[in-house]
């Protein structure tokens, strides 16, 4: 498992994430923020790997923009080979969580970059109050919302990274489902 994930980061980690940081920096910053806030081990793993769908071969090089919008689904499916729902569900829901936050907090919407507002529209726009209530009944919705906030903050060009992917190896291995470990 770890070797395969490291392979994804080796091949695609240096690609840009948005305007300012690489995929690797983004992933490590996101996991660091989760860990600083005392998140559970599965949620730290989810934060680290939430964009792995961008690094998985099946969605790479596709010309279909819908594929890119589905990176949360391909990522969750990929991680589901080894990890339980505590890891995969926050990953799968982290894009929908943006729609929740935009509907729930006007101030959150105001922080979005133009690119992020554009993708929000493609994803269906801010959630209505009804849709928000519905979303909160989904298992792992709150974890996905927490992940989304770290995701948004994990774009800091000046942040020195104290941790590498290797530092999360043990944590990832400890989370593998017993039947595949
Ligand atoms: Fe992200």
PDB file of C-alpha atoms and ligand atoms in Angstrom:
ATOM      1  CA  UNK A   1       0.000   0.000   0.000  1.00  0.00           C
ATOM      2  CA  UNK A   2       2.562   2.578   1.118  1.00  0.00           C
ATOM      3  CA  UNK A   3       4.834   1.900  -1.870  1.00  0.00           C
ATOM      4  CA  UNK A   4       1.930   2.422  -4.264  1.00  0.00           C
ATOM      5  CA  UNK A   5       0.888   5.673  -2.616  1.00  0.00           C
ATOM      6  CA  UNK A   6       4.480   6.870  -2.538  1.00  0.00           C
ATOM      7  CA  UNK A   7       4.691   6.037  -6.239  1.00  0.00           C
ATOM      8  CA  UNK A   8       1.731   8.350  -6.906  1.00  0.00           C
ATOM      9  CA  UNK A   9       3.456  11.162  -5.022  1.00  0.00           C
ATOM     10  CA  UNK A  10       6.777  10.454  -6.774  1.00  0.00           C
ATOM     11  CA  UNK A  11       5.155  10.682 -10.189  1.00  0.00           C
ATOM     12  CA  UNK A  12       2.692  13.506  -9.628  1.00  0.00           C
ATOM     13  CA  UNK A  13       3.586  15.256  -6.380  1.00  0.00           C
ATOM     14  CA  UNK A  14       5.521  18.025  -8.088  1.00  0.00           C
ATOM     15  CA  UNK A  15       2.580  19.096 -10.216  1.00  0.00           C
ATOM     16  CA  UNK A  16       0.973  22.357  -9.259  1.00  0.00           C
ATOM     17  CA  UNK A  17      -1.984  22.444  -6.934  1.00  0.00           C
ATOM     18  CA  UNK A  18      -3.817  25.618  -7.886  1.00  0.00           C
ATOM     19  CA  UNK A  19      -1.633  28.648  -8.292  1.00  0.00           C
ATOM     20  CA  UNK A  20       0.823  28.458  -5.454  1.00  0.00           C
ATOM     21  CA  UNK A  21       1.840  25.064  -4.122  1.00  0.00           C
ATOM     22  CA  UNK A  22       2.536  21.562  -5.438  1.00  0.00           C
ATOM     23  CA  UNK A  23       0.293  18.565  -4.877  1.00  0.00           C
ATOM     24  CA  UNK A  24       2.816  17.227  -2.363  1.00  0.00           C
ATOM     25  CA  UNK A  25       3.002  20.479  -0.382  1.00  0.00           C
ATOM     26  CA  UNK A  26      -0.771  20.728  -0.403  1.00  0.00           C
ATOM     27  CA  UNK A  27      -1.236  17.165   0.886  1.00  0.00           C
ATOM     28  CA  UNK A  28       1.394  17.498   3.619  1.00  0.00           C
ATOM     29  CA  UNK A  29       0.115  20.884   4.763  1.00  0.00           C
ATOM     30  CA  UNK A  30      -3.414  19.561   4.914  1.00  0.00           C
ATOM     31  CA  UNK A  31      -2.380  16.556   7.026  1.00  0.00           C
ATOM     32  CA  UNK A  32      -0.258  18.770   9.266  1.00  0.00           C
ATOM     33  CA  UNK A  33      -3.210  21.095   9.921  1.00  0.00           C
ATOM     34  CA  UNK A  34      -5.420  18.101  10.745  1.00  0.00           C
ATOM     35  CA  UNK A  35      -2.862  16.728  13.129  1.00  0.00           C
ATOM     36  CA  UNK A  36      -2.315  20.128  14.798  1.00  0.00           C
ATOM     37  CA  UNK A  37      -6.034  20.310  15.473  1.00  0.00           C
ATOM     38  CA  UNK A  38      -5.981  16.910  17.122  1.00  0.00           C
ATOM     39  CA  UNK A  39      -7.905  15.082  14.397  1.00  0.00           C
ATOM     40  CA  UNK A  40      -8.255  11.299  14.609  1.00  0.00           C
ATOM     41  CA  UNK A  41      -5.723   9.136  12.778  1.00  0.00           C
ATOM     42  CA  UNK A  42      -8.183   8.204   9.979  1.00  0.00           C
ATOM     43  CA  UNK A  43      -9.014  11.871   9.422  1.00  0.00           C
ATOM     44  CA  UNK A  44      -5.331  12.809   9.271  1.00  0.00           C
ATOM     45  CA  UNK A  45      -4.889  10.097   6.634  1.00  0.00           C
ATOM     46  CA  UNK A  46      -7.917  11.423   4.752  1.00  0.00           C
ATOM     47  CA  UNK A  47      -6.437  14.939   4.855  1.00  0.00           C
ATOM     48  CA  UNK A  48      -3.130  13.641   3.503  1.00  0.00           C
ATOM     49  CA  UNK A  49      -4.721  11.636   0.704  1.00  0.00           C
ATOM     50  CA  UNK A  50      -7.854  13.637  -0.122  1.00  0.00           C
ATOM     51  CA  UNK A  51      -6.582  14.640  -3.573  1.00  0.00           C
ATOM     52  CA  UNK A  52      -4.961  11.310  -4.469  1.00  0.00           C
ATOM     53  CA  UNK A  53      -7.597  11.052  -7.210  1.00  0.00           C
ATOM     54  CA  UNK A  54      -5.561  13.671  -9.068  1.00  0.00           C
ATOM     55  CA  UNK A  55      -2.576  11.311  -8.944  1.00  0.00           C
ATOM     56  CA  UNK A  56      -4.336   8.085  -9.893  1.00  0.00           C
ATOM     57  CA  UNK A  57      -3.639   6.965 -13.425  1.00  0.00           C
ATOM     58  CA  UNK A  58      -7.242   6.413 -14.476  1.00  0.00           C
ATOM     59  CA  UNK A  59      -8.137  10.103 -14.331  1.00  0.00           C
ATOM     60  CA  UNK A  60      -4.818  11.437 -15.609  1.00  0.00           C
ATOM     61  CA  UNK A  61      -4.564  12.703 -19.115  1.00  0.00           C
ATOM     62  CA  UNK A  62      -8.284  12.543 -19.616  1.00  0.00           C
ATOM     63  CA  UNK A  63      -9.691  15.299 -21.788  1.00  0.00           C
ATOM     64  CA  UNK A  64     -13.066  15.012 -20.143  1.00  0.00           C
ATOM     65  CA  UNK A  65     -13.416  17.815 -17.558  1.00  0.00           C
ATOM     66  CA  UNK A  66     -16.007  15.701 -15.744  1.00  0.00           C
ATOM     67  CA  UNK A  67     -13.225  13.274 -14.816  1.00  0.00           C
ATOM     68  CA  UNK A  68     -11.342  15.936 -12.972  1.00  0.00           C
ATOM     69  CA  UNK A  69     -14.480  16.919 -11.111  1.00  0.00           C
ATOM     70  CA  UNK A  70     -14.764  13.332  -9.983  1.00  0.00           C
ATOM     71  CA  UNK A  71     -11.325  13.144  -8.371  1.00  0.00           C
ATOM     72  CA  UNK A  72     -12.984  12.709  -4.971  1.00  0.00           C
ATOM     73  CA  UNK A  73     -14.776   9.586  -6.206  1.00  0.00           C
ATOM     74  CA  UNK A  74     -11.771   8.042  -7.925  1.00  0.00           C
ATOM     75  CA  UNK A  75      -9.622   8.871  -4.904  1.00  0.00           C
ATOM     76  CA  UNK A  76     -12.058   7.277  -2.458  1.00  0.00           C
ATOM     77  CA  UNK A  77     -12.335   4.190  -4.660  1.00  0.00           C
ATOM     78  CA  UNK A  78      -8.563   3.897  -4.892  1.00  0.00           C
ATOM     79  CA  UNK A  79      -8.102   4.263  -1.127  1.00  0.00           C
ATOM     80  CA  UNK A  80     -10.907   1.776  -0.494  1.00  0.00           C
ATOM     81  CA  UNK A  81      -8.550  -1.000  -1.600  1.00  0.00           C
ATOM     82  CA  UNK A  82      -6.841  -0.718   1.795  1.00  0.00           C
ATOM     83  CA  UNK A  83      -8.613   1.704   4.095  1.00  0.00           C
ATOM     84  CA  UNK A  84     -11.903   1.748   6.024  1.00  0.00           C
ATOM     85  CA  UNK A  85     -14.722   4.245   5.509  1.00  0.00           C
ATOM     86  CA  UNK A  86     -13.314   6.508   8.241  1.00  0.00           C
ATOM     87  CA  UNK A  87     -10.611   7.370   5.698  1.00  0.00           C
ATOM     88  CA  UNK A  88     -12.453   7.054   2.389  1.00  0.00           C
ATOM     89  CA  UNK A  89     -15.731   8.813   3.200  1.00  0.00           C
ATOM     90  CA  UNK A  90     -14.296  12.206   4.181  1.00  0.00           C
ATOM     91  CA  UNK A  91     -12.281  12.025   0.934  1.00  0.00           C
ATOM     92  CA  UNK A  92     -15.354  11.187  -1.105  1.00  0.00           C
ATOM     93  CA  UNK A  93     -17.357  13.998   0.505  1.00  0.00           C
ATOM     94  CA  UNK A  94     -14.772  16.792   0.588  1.00  0.00           C
ATOM     95  CA  UNK A  95     -15.993  18.404  -2.630  1.00  0.00           C
ATOM     96  CA  UNK A  96     -19.648  18.284  -1.589  1.00  0.00           C
ATOM     97  CA  UNK A  97     -18.562  19.777   1.751  1.00  0.00           C
ATOM     98  CA  UNK A  98     -17.541  22.924  -0.106  1.00  0.00           C
ATOM     99  CA  UNK A  99     -21.093  23.256  -1.403  1.00  0.00           C
ATOM    100  CA  UNK A 100     -22.325  22.834   2.185  1.00  0.00           C
ATOM    101  CA  UNK A 101     -19.986  25.512   3.556  1.00  0.00           C
ATOM    102  CA  UNK A 102     -20.862  27.955   0.770  1.00  0.00           C
ATOM    103  CA  UNK A 103     -24.546  27.567   1.525  1.00  0.00           C
ATOM    104  CA  UNK A 104     -24.021  27.680   5.266  1.00  0.00           C
ATOM    105  CA  UNK A 105     -21.593  30.592   5.632  1.00  0.00           C
ATOM    106  CA  UNK A 106     -21.651  33.668   3.421  1.00  0.00           C
ATOM    107  CA  UNK A 107     -18.234  34.596   4.808  1.00  0.00           C
ATOM    108  CA  UNK A 108     -16.873  31.266   3.583  1.00  0.00           C
ATOM    109  CA  UNK A 109     -18.082  31.911   0.061  1.00  0.00           C
ATOM    110  CA  UNK A 110     -16.342  35.289   0.133  1.00  0.00           C
ATOM    111  CA  UNK A 111     -12.977  33.607   0.754  1.00  0.00           C
ATOM    112  CA  UNK A 112     -13.130  31.507  -2.424  1.00  0.00           C
ATOM    113  CA  UNK A 113     -10.805  32.330  -5.297  1.00  0.00           C
ATOM    114  CA  UNK A 114     -12.345  32.975  -8.731  1.00  0.00           C
ATOM    115  CA  UNK A 115     -11.185  29.484  -9.815  1.00  0.00           C
ATOM    116  CA  UNK A 116     -12.818  27.949  -6.786  1.00  0.00           C
ATOM    117  CA  UNK A 117     -16.077  29.823  -7.414  1.00  0.00           C
ATOM    118  CA  UNK A 118     -16.060  28.578 -10.960  1.00  0.00           C
ATOM    119  CA  UNK A 119     -15.640  24.930  -9.922  1.00  0.00           C
ATOM    120  CA  UNK A 120     -18.350  25.433  -7.283  1.00  0.00           C
ATOM    121  CA  UNK A 121     -20.796  26.358 -10.013  1.00  0.00           C
ATOM    122  CA  UNK A 122     -19.808  23.273 -12.027  1.00  0.00           C
ATOM    123  CA  UNK A 123     -20.390  21.161  -8.920  1.00  0.00           C
ATOM    124  CA  UNK A 124     -23.910  22.480  -8.446  1.00  0.00           C
ATOM    125  CA  UNK A 125     -23.437  25.734  -6.498  1.00  0.00           C
ATOM    126  CA  UNK A 126     -24.080  26.444  -2.782  1.00  0.00           C
ATOM    127  CA  UNK A 127     -26.427  24.019  -0.979  1.00  0.00           C
ATOM    128  CA  UNK A 128     -29.920  25.111  -0.021  1.00  0.00           C
ATOM    129  CA  UNK A 129     -30.866  24.978   3.673  1.00  0.00           C
ATOM    130  CA  UNK A 130     -32.753  21.756   3.047  1.00  0.00           C
ATOM    131  CA  UNK A 131     -29.832  20.157   1.265  1.00  0.00           C
ATOM    132  CA  UNK A 132     -27.544  21.223   4.148  1.00  0.00           C
ATOM    133  CA  UNK A 133     -29.759  19.488   6.709  1.00  0.00           C
ATOM    134  CA  UNK A 134     -29.804  16.410   4.547  1.00  0.00           C
ATOM    135  CA  UNK A 135     -26.043  16.479   4.104  1.00  0.00           C
ATOM    136  CA  UNK A 136     -25.448  16.595   7.865  1.00  0.00           C
ATOM    137  CA  UNK A 137     -27.259  13.274   8.250  1.00  0.00           C
ATOM    138  CA  UNK A 138     -24.701  11.620   5.922  1.00  0.00           C
ATOM    139  CA  UNK A 139     -22.121   9.555   7.832  1.00  0.00           C
ATOM    140  CA  UNK A 140     -18.772  11.382   7.985  1.00  0.00           C
ATOM    141  CA  UNK A 141     -20.268  14.685   6.776  1.00  0.00           C
ATOM    142  CA  UNK A 142     -18.746  16.564   9.729  1.00  0.00           C
ATOM    143  CA  UNK A 143     -15.349  14.996   9.119  1.00  0.00           C
ATOM    144  CA  UNK A 144     -15.597  16.000   5.462  1.00  0.00           C
ATOM    145  CA  UNK A 145     -16.412  19.600   6.463  1.00  0.00           C
ATOM    146  CA  UNK A 146     -13.397  19.703   8.790  1.00  0.00           C
ATOM    147  CA  UNK A 147     -11.224  18.284   6.020  1.00  0.00           C
ATOM    148  CA  UNK A 148     -12.528  20.922   3.624  1.00  0.00           C
ATOM    149  CA  UNK A 149     -11.413  23.733   5.918  1.00  0.00           C
ATOM    150  CA  UNK A 150      -7.874  22.345   6.146  1.00  0.00           C
ATOM    151  CA  UNK A 151      -7.930  21.787   2.384  1.00  0.00           C
ATOM    152  CA  UNK A 152      -8.676  25.491   1.887  1.00  0.00           C
ATOM    153  CA  UNK A 153      -5.874  26.563   4.212  1.00  0.00           C
ATOM    154  CA  UNK A 154      -3.268  24.167   2.821  1.00  0.00           C
ATOM    155  CA  UNK A 155      -2.052  26.515   0.093  1.00  0.00           C
ATOM    156  CA  UNK A 156       0.556  28.445   2.019  1.00  0.00           C
ATOM    157  CA  UNK A 157       3.629  29.254  -0.062  1.00  0.00           C
ATOM    158  CA  UNK A 158       5.630  30.376   2.956  1.00  0.00           C
ATOM    159  CA  UNK A 159       4.987  27.431   5.204  1.00  0.00           C
ATOM    160  CA  UNK A 160       8.131  25.370   5.731  1.00  0.00           C
ATOM    161  CA  UNK A 161       7.229  21.726   5.658  1.00  0.00           C
ATOM    162  CA  UNK A 162       8.529  19.912   8.692  1.00  0.00           C
ATOM    163  CA  UNK A 163       7.059  16.576   7.640  1.00  0.00           C
ATOM    164  CA  UNK A 164       7.453  14.344   4.619  1.00  0.00           C
ATOM    165  CA  UNK A 165       5.226  11.586   3.292  1.00  0.00           C
ATOM    166  CA  UNK A 166       7.500   9.079   5.021  1.00  0.00           C
ATOM    167  CA  UNK A 167       6.461  10.549   8.378  1.00  0.00           C
ATOM    168  CA  UNK A 168       2.918   9.307   7.770  1.00  0.00           C
ATOM    169  CA  UNK A 169       3.931   5.776   6.754  1.00  0.00           C
ATOM    170  CA  UNK A 170       3.269   4.214  10.150  1.00  0.00           C
ATOM    171  CA  UNK A 171      -0.029   6.014  10.572  1.00  0.00           C
ATOM    172  CA  UNK A 172      -1.197   4.795   7.158  1.00  0.00           C
ATOM    173  CA  UNK A 173      -0.118   1.237   7.872  1.00  0.00           C
ATOM    174  CA  UNK A 174      -1.915   1.250  11.214  1.00  0.00           C
ATOM    175  CA  UNK A 175      -5.177   2.125   9.455  1.00  0.00           C
ATOM    176  CA  UNK A 176      -5.239  -0.674   6.904  1.00  0.00           C
ATOM    177  CA  UNK A 177      -8.259  -2.939   7.108  1.00  0.00           C
ATOM    178  CA  UNK A 178      -7.216  -6.183   8.845  1.00  0.00           C
ATOM    179  CA  UNK A 179      -8.097  -8.357   5.861  1.00  0.00           C
ATOM    180  CA  UNK A 180      -5.749  -6.481   3.539  1.00  0.00           C
ATOM    181  CA  UNK A 181      -2.995  -5.564   6.007  1.00  0.00           C
TER     182      UNK A 181
HETATM  183 FE1  LIG B   1      -7.326  19.707  -1.900  1.00  0.00          FE
END
